[in-house]
Amino acid sequence: MRIVVMVSGSGTNLQAVLDAVREGRIDVEIAAVGADKPCTGLERARQAGVETFLVRPGDHPDRTRWNRALQEAVAARQPDRIVFAGFMRIVDAEFVEAFAGRIVNTHPSLLPSFPGAHAVRDALAHGVKVTGVTVHEVVADVDAGPILAQAAVPVEDGDTEDELHERIKAAERELLVRTLGATARRGALHDAR
Ligand code: GRF
């Protein structure tokens, strides 16, 4: 299965996928890694010899034209699947439609609890004792697509947001690789539930 991975930050989820591909643990080919800004994730891709591309919002007159440029850059790589791994931008409905059923996102909470960009902070603030990670299909509504896999992660007394997020990310990396491996042989994601 040929994938494009989108990142925005440290890229540790991407690194887990790069390692799994290199070690032959999943039947996946990473066609390219894209980002909305220069970031460590792109460096990790370059280190692994994987093609990268950058589509910055600031290079486009408005968000719609950024979405179209991103859609073109992704489509040009002819992926079977697009993986948002710490990609911190919201794509529009036309982007989702162009790759319907083929976009996966990983989110650091047990959706539908704590959607949005501050899931770890929100879970901690709410005082939950268990949180976790969700791998789901991306649909037009943010963090609302069909759930493909989840893993629970305990909240320890005194956890800071970073400590909790690191514990979540350890589970997230494993779940993302496992889910990509399990769905590598299927077509659209909804067959995978
Ligand atoms: C991940 O926990 C992801 O779910 C969230 O931000 C984190 C990105 O981590 N959106 P990395 O860039 O993969 O290290």
mmCIF file with all atom_site columns, N, CA and C in Angstrom, residues 59-93:
data_model
loop_
_atom_site.group_PDB
_atom_site.id
_atom_site.type_symbol
_atom_site.label_atom_id
_atom_site.label_alt_id
_atom_site.label_comp_id
_atom_site.label_asym_id
_atom_site.label_entity_id
_atom_site.label_seq_id
_atom_site.pdbx_PDB_ins_code
_atom_site.Cartn_x
_atom_site.Cartn_y
_atom_site.Cartn_z
_atom_site.occupancy
_atom_site.B_iso_or_equiv
_atom_site.pdbx_formal_charge
_atom_site.auth_seq_id
_atom_site.auth_comp_id
_atom_site.auth_asym_id
_atom_site.auth_atom_id
_atom_site.pdbx_PDB_model_num
ATOM 1   N N  . ASP A 1 59 ? 2.179   30.765 1.840  1.00 0.00 ? 59 ASP A N  1
ATOM 2   C CA . ASP A 1 59 ? 2.550   30.895 0.417  1.00 0.00 ? 59 ASP A CA 1
ATOM 3   C C  . ASP A 1 59 ? 1.314   31.006 -0.481 1.00 0.00 ? 59 ASP A C  1
ATOM 4   N N  . HIS A 1 60 ? 0.109   30.990 0.120  1.00 0.00 ? 60 HIS A N  1
ATOM 5   C CA . HIS A 1 60 ? -1.119  31.003 -0.689 1.00 0.00 ? 60 HIS A CA 1
ATOM 6   C C  . HIS A 1 60 ? -2.038  32.130 -0.222 1.00 0.00 ? 60 HIS A C  1
ATOM 7   N N  . PRO A 1 61 ? -2.786  32.727 -1.151 1.00 0.00 ? 61 PRO A N  1
ATOM 8   C CA . PRO A 1 61 ? -3.571  33.925 -0.794 1.00 0.00 ? 61 PRO A CA 1
ATOM 9   C C  . PRO A 1 61 ? -4.672  33.659 0.220  1.00 0.00 ? 61 PRO A C  1
ATOM 10  N N  . ASP A 1 62 ? -5.164  32.414 0.242  1.00 0.00 ? 62 ASP A N  1
ATOM 11  C CA . ASP A 1 62 ? -6.202  32.111 1.239  1.00 0.00 ? 62 ASP A CA 1
ATOM 12  C C  . ASP A 1 62 ? -6.197  30.606 1.511  1.00 0.00 ? 62 ASP A C  1
ATOM 13  N N  . ARG A 1 63 ? -7.004  30.216 2.493  1.00 0.00 ? 63 ARG A N  1
ATOM 14  C CA . ARG A 1 63 ? -6.995  28.835 2.961  1.00 0.00 ? 63 ARG A CA 1
ATOM 15  C C  . ARG A 1 63 ? -7.509  27.859 1.898  1.00 0.00 ? 63 ARG A C  1
ATOM 16  N N  . THR A 1 64 ? -8.475  28.360 1.085  1.00 0.00 ? 64 THR A N  1
ATOM 17  C CA . THR A 1 64 ? -9.018  27.466 0.039  1.00 0.00 ? 64 THR A CA 1
ATOM 18  C C  . THR A 1 64 ? -7.929  27.128 -0.973 1.00 0.00 ? 64 THR A C  1
ATOM 19  N N  . ARG A 1 65 ? -7.137  28.150 -1.355 1.00 0.00 ? 65 ARG A N  1
ATOM 20  C CA . ARG A 1 65 ? -6.099  27.860 -2.345 1.00 0.00 ? 65 ARG A CA 1
ATOM 21  C C  . ARG A 1 65 ? -4.973  27.038 -1.743 1.00 0.00 ? 65 ARG A C  1
ATOM 22  N N  . TRP A 1 66 ? -4.777  27.156 -0.447 1.00 0.00 ? 66 TRP A N  1
ATOM 23  C CA . TRP A 1 66 ? -3.801  26.261 0.226  1.00 0.00 ? 66 TRP A CA 1
ATOM 24  C C  . TRP A 1 66 ? -4.305  24.821 0.172  1.00 0.00 ? 66 TRP A C  1
ATOM 25  N N  . ASN A 1 67 ? -5.583  24.640 0.434  1.00 0.00 ? 67 ASN A N  1
ATOM 26  C CA . ASN A 1 67 ? -6.165  23.296 0.364  1.00 0.00 ? 67 ASN A CA 1
ATOM 27  C C  . ASN A 1 67 ? -6.005  22.693 -1.028 1.00 0.00 ? 67 ASN A C  1
ATOM 28  N N  . ARG A 1 68 ? -6.241  23.497 -2.070 1.00 0.00 ? 68 ARG A N  1
ATOM 29  C CA . ARG A 1 68 ? -6.119  22.996 -3.442 1.00 0.00 ? 68 ARG A CA 1
ATOM 30  C C  . ARG A 1 68 ? -4.659  22.630 -3.737 1.00 0.00 ? 68 ARG A C  1
ATOM 31  N N  . ALA A 1 69 ? -3.741  23.463 -3.283 1.00 0.00 ? 69 ALA A N  1
ATOM 32  C CA . ALA A 1 69 ? -2.312  23.186 -3.538 1.00 0.00 ? 69 ALA A CA 1
ATOM 33  C C  . ALA A 1 69 ? -1.886  21.917 -2.813 1.00 0.00 ? 69 ALA A C  1
ATOM 34  N N  . LEU A 1 70 ? -2.376  21.747 -1.591 1.00 0.00 ? 70 LEU A N  1
ATOM 35  C CA . LEU A 1 70 ? -2.036  20.534 -0.830 1.00 0.00 ? 70 LEU A CA 1
ATOM 36  C C  . LEU A 1 70 ? -2.641  19.311 -1.511 1.00 0.00 ? 70 LEU A C  1
ATOM 37  N N  . GLN A 1 71 ? -3.877  19.452 -1.964 1.00 0.00 ? 71 GLN A N  1
ATOM 38  C CA . GLN A 1 71 ? -4.573  18.343 -2.634 1.00 0.00 ? 71 GLN A CA 1
ATOM 39  C C  . GLN A 1 71 ? -3.787  17.916 -3.866 1.00 0.00 ? 71 GLN A C  1
ATOM 40  N N  . GLU A 1 72 ? -3.293  18.897 -4.642 1.00 0.00 ? 72 GLU A N  1
ATOM 41  C CA . GLU A 1 72 ? -2.528  18.600 -5.855 1.00 0.00 ? 72 GLU A CA 1
ATOM 42  C C  . GLU A 1 72 ? -1.220  17.898 -5.514 1.00 0.00 ? 72 GLU A C  1
ATOM 43  N N  . ALA A 1 73 ? -0.547  18.411 -4.484 1.00 0.00 ? 73 ALA A N  1
ATOM 44  C CA . ALA A 1 73 ? 0.753   17.831 -4.099 1.00 0.00 ? 73 ALA A CA 1
ATOM 45  C C  . ALA A 1 73 ? 0.577   16.392 -3.638 1.00 0.00 ? 73 ALA A C  1
ATOM 46  N N  . VAL A 1 74 ? -0.494  16.132 -2.885 1.00 0.00 ? 74 VAL A N  1
ATOM 47  C CA . VAL A 1 74 ? -0.744  14.764 -2.409 1.00 0.00 ? 74 VAL A CA 1
ATOM 48  C C  . VAL A 1 74 ? -1.137  13.875 -3.587 1.00 0.00 ? 74 VAL A C  1
ATOM 49  N N  . ALA A 1 75 ? -2.068  14.335 -4.412 1.00 0.00 ? 75 ALA A N  1
ATOM 50  C CA . ALA A 1 75 ? -2.549  13.520 -5.541 1.00 0.00 ? 75 ALA A CA 1
ATOM 51  C C  . ALA A 1 75 ? -1.416  13.170 -6.501 1.00 0.00 ? 75 ALA A C  1
ATOM 52  N N  . ALA A 1 76 ? -0.475  14.089 -6.643 1.00 0.00 ? 76 ALA A N  1
ATOM 53  C CA . ALA A 1 76 ? 0.643   13.854 -7.592 1.00 0.00 ? 76 ALA A CA 1
ATOM 54  C C  . ALA A 1 76 ? 1.453   12.621 -7.201 1.00 0.00 ? 76 ALA A C  1
ATOM 55  N N  . ARG A 1 77 ? 1.421   12.252 -5.885 1.00 0.00 ? 77 ARG A N  1
ATOM 56  C CA . ARG A 1 77 ? 2.161   11.070 -5.424 1.00 0.00 ? 77 ARG A CA 1
ATOM 57  C C  . ARG A 1 77 ? 1.348   9.779  -5.554 1.00 0.00 ? 77 ARG A C  1
ATOM 58  N N  . GLN A 1 78 ? 0.130   9.911  -6.016 1.00 0.00 ? 78 GLN A N  1
ATOM 59  C CA . GLN A 1 78 ? -0.759  8.765  -6.265 1.00 0.00 ? 78 GLN A CA 1
ATOM 60  C C  . GLN A 1 78 ? -0.824  7.776  -5.089 1.00 0.00 ? 78 GLN A C  1
ATOM 61  N N  . PRO A 1 79 ? -1.194  8.288  -3.891 1.00 0.00 ? 79 PRO A N  1
ATOM 62  C CA . PRO A 1 79 ? -1.247  7.394  -2.726 1.00 0.00 ? 79 PRO A CA 1
ATOM 63  C C  . PRO A 1 79 ? -2.535  6.574  -2.670 1.00 0.00 ? 79 PRO A C  1
ATOM 64  N N  . ASP A 1 80 ? -2.423  5.393  -2.062 1.00 0.00 ? 80 ASP A N  1
ATOM 65  C CA . ASP A 1 80 ? -3.632  4.639  -1.738 1.00 0.00 ? 80 ASP A CA 1
ATOM 66  C C  . ASP A 1 80 ? -4.243  5.192  -0.464 1.00 0.00 ? 80 ASP A C  1
ATOM 67  N N  . ARG A 1 81 ? -3.382  5.766  0.382  1.00 0.00 ? 81 ARG A N  1
ATOM 68  C CA . ARG A 1 81 ? -3.828  6.247  1.693  1.00 0.00 ? 81 ARG A CA 1
ATOM 69  C C  . ARG A 1 81 ? -3.016  7.473  2.094  1.00 0.00 ? 81 ARG A C  1
ATOM 70  N N  . ILE A 1 82 ? -3.676  8.386  2.794  1.00 0.00 ? 82 ILE A N  1
ATOM 71  C CA . ILE A 1 82 ? -2.999  9.565  3.336  1.00 0.00 ? 82 ILE A CA 1
ATOM 72  C C  . ILE A 1 82 ? -3.053  9.446  4.856  1.00 0.00 ? 82 ILE A C  1
ATOM 73  N N  . VAL A 1 83 ? -1.911  9.606  5.520  1.00 0.00 ? 83 VAL A N  1
ATOM 74  C CA . VAL A 1 83 ? -1.847  9.456  6.975  1.00 0.00 ? 83 VAL A CA 1
ATOM 75  C C  . VAL A 1 83 ? -1.497  10.802 7.594  1.00 0.00 ? 83 VAL A C  1
ATOM 76  N N  . PHE A 1 84 ? -2.407  11.323 8.419  1.00 0.00 ? 84 PHE A N  1
ATOM 77  C CA . PHE A 1 84 ? -2.116  12.548 9.174  1.00 0.00 ? 84 PHE A CA 1
ATOM 78  C C  . PHE A 1 84 ? -1.486  12.104 10.499 1.00 0.00 ? 84 PHE A C  1
ATOM 79  N N  . ALA A 1 85 ? -0.186  12.340 10.646 1.00 0.00 ? 85 ALA A N  1
ATOM 80  C CA . ALA A 1 85 ? 0.530   11.894 11.850 1.00 0.00 ? 85 ALA A CA 1
ATOM 81  C C  . ALA A 1 85 ? 1.093   13.127 12.557 1.00 0.00 ? 85 ALA A C  1
ATOM 82  N N  . GLY A 1 86 ? 0.231   13.748 13.369 1.00 0.00 ? 86 GLY A N  1
ATOM 83  C CA . GLY A 1 86 ? 0.661   14.987 14.014 1.00 0.00 ? 86 GLY A CA 1
ATOM 84  C C  . GLY A 1 86 ? 0.583   16.151 13.035 1.00 0.00 ? 86 GLY A C  1
ATOM 85  N N  . PHE A 1 87 ? -0.334  16.055 12.081 1.00 0.00 ? 87 PHE A N  1
ATOM 86  C CA . PHE A 1 87 ? -0.556  17.147 11.123 1.00 0.00 ? 87 PHE A CA 1
ATOM 87  C C  . PHE A 1 87 ? -1.556  18.099 11.748 1.00 0.00 ? 87 PHE A C  1
ATOM 88  N N  . MET A 1 88 ? -1.138  19.362 11.945 1.00 0.00 ? 88 MET A N  1
ATOM 89  C CA . MET A 1 88 ? -1.944  20.255 12.783 1.00 0.00 ? 88 MET A CA 1
ATOM 90  C C  . MET A 1 88 ? -2.788  21.246 11.972 1.00 0.00 ? 88 MET A C  1
ATOM 91  N N  . ARG A 1 89 ? -3.167  20.873 10.775 1.00 0.00 ? 89 ARG A N  1
ATOM 92  C CA . ARG A 1 89 ? -4.037  21.734 9.968  1.00 0.00 ? 89 ARG A CA 1
ATOM 93  C C  . ARG A 1 89 ? -5.360  21.009 9.700  1.00 0.00 ? 89 ARG A C  1
ATOM 94  N N  . ILE A 1 90 ? -6.399  21.804 9.522  1.00 0.00 ? 90 ILE A N  1
ATOM 95  C CA . ILE A 1 90 ? -7.702  21.228 9.167  1.00 0.00 ? 90 ILE A CA 1
ATOM 96  C C  . ILE A 1 90 ? -7.855  21.336 7.649  1.00 0.00 ? 90 ILE A C  1
ATOM 97  N N  . VAL A 1 91 ? -8.086  20.237 6.977  1.00 0.00 ? 91 VAL A N  1
ATOM 98  C CA . VAL A 1 91 ? -8.290  20.288 5.518  1.00 0.00 ? 91 VAL A CA 1
ATOM 99  C C  . VAL A 1 91 ? -9.783  20.472 5.230  1.00 0.00 ? 91 VAL A C  1
ATOM 100 N N  . ASP A 1 92 ? -10.103 21.029 4.063  1.00 0.00 ? 92 ASP A N  1
ATOM 101 C CA . ASP A 1 92 ? -11.513 21.346 3.788  1.00 0.00 ? 92 ASP A CA 1
ATOM 102 C C  . ASP A 1 92 ? -12.251 20.139 3.205  1.00 0.00 ? 92 ASP A C  1
ATOM 103 N N  . ALA A 1 93 ? -13.546 20.289 3.051  1.00 0.00 ? 93 ALA A N  1
ATOM 104 C CA . ALA A 1 93 ? -14.412 19.175 2.615  1.00 0.00 ? 93 ALA A CA 1
ATOM 105 C C  . ALA A 1 93 ? -14.009 18.684 1.228  1.00 0.00 ? 93 ALA A C  1
#
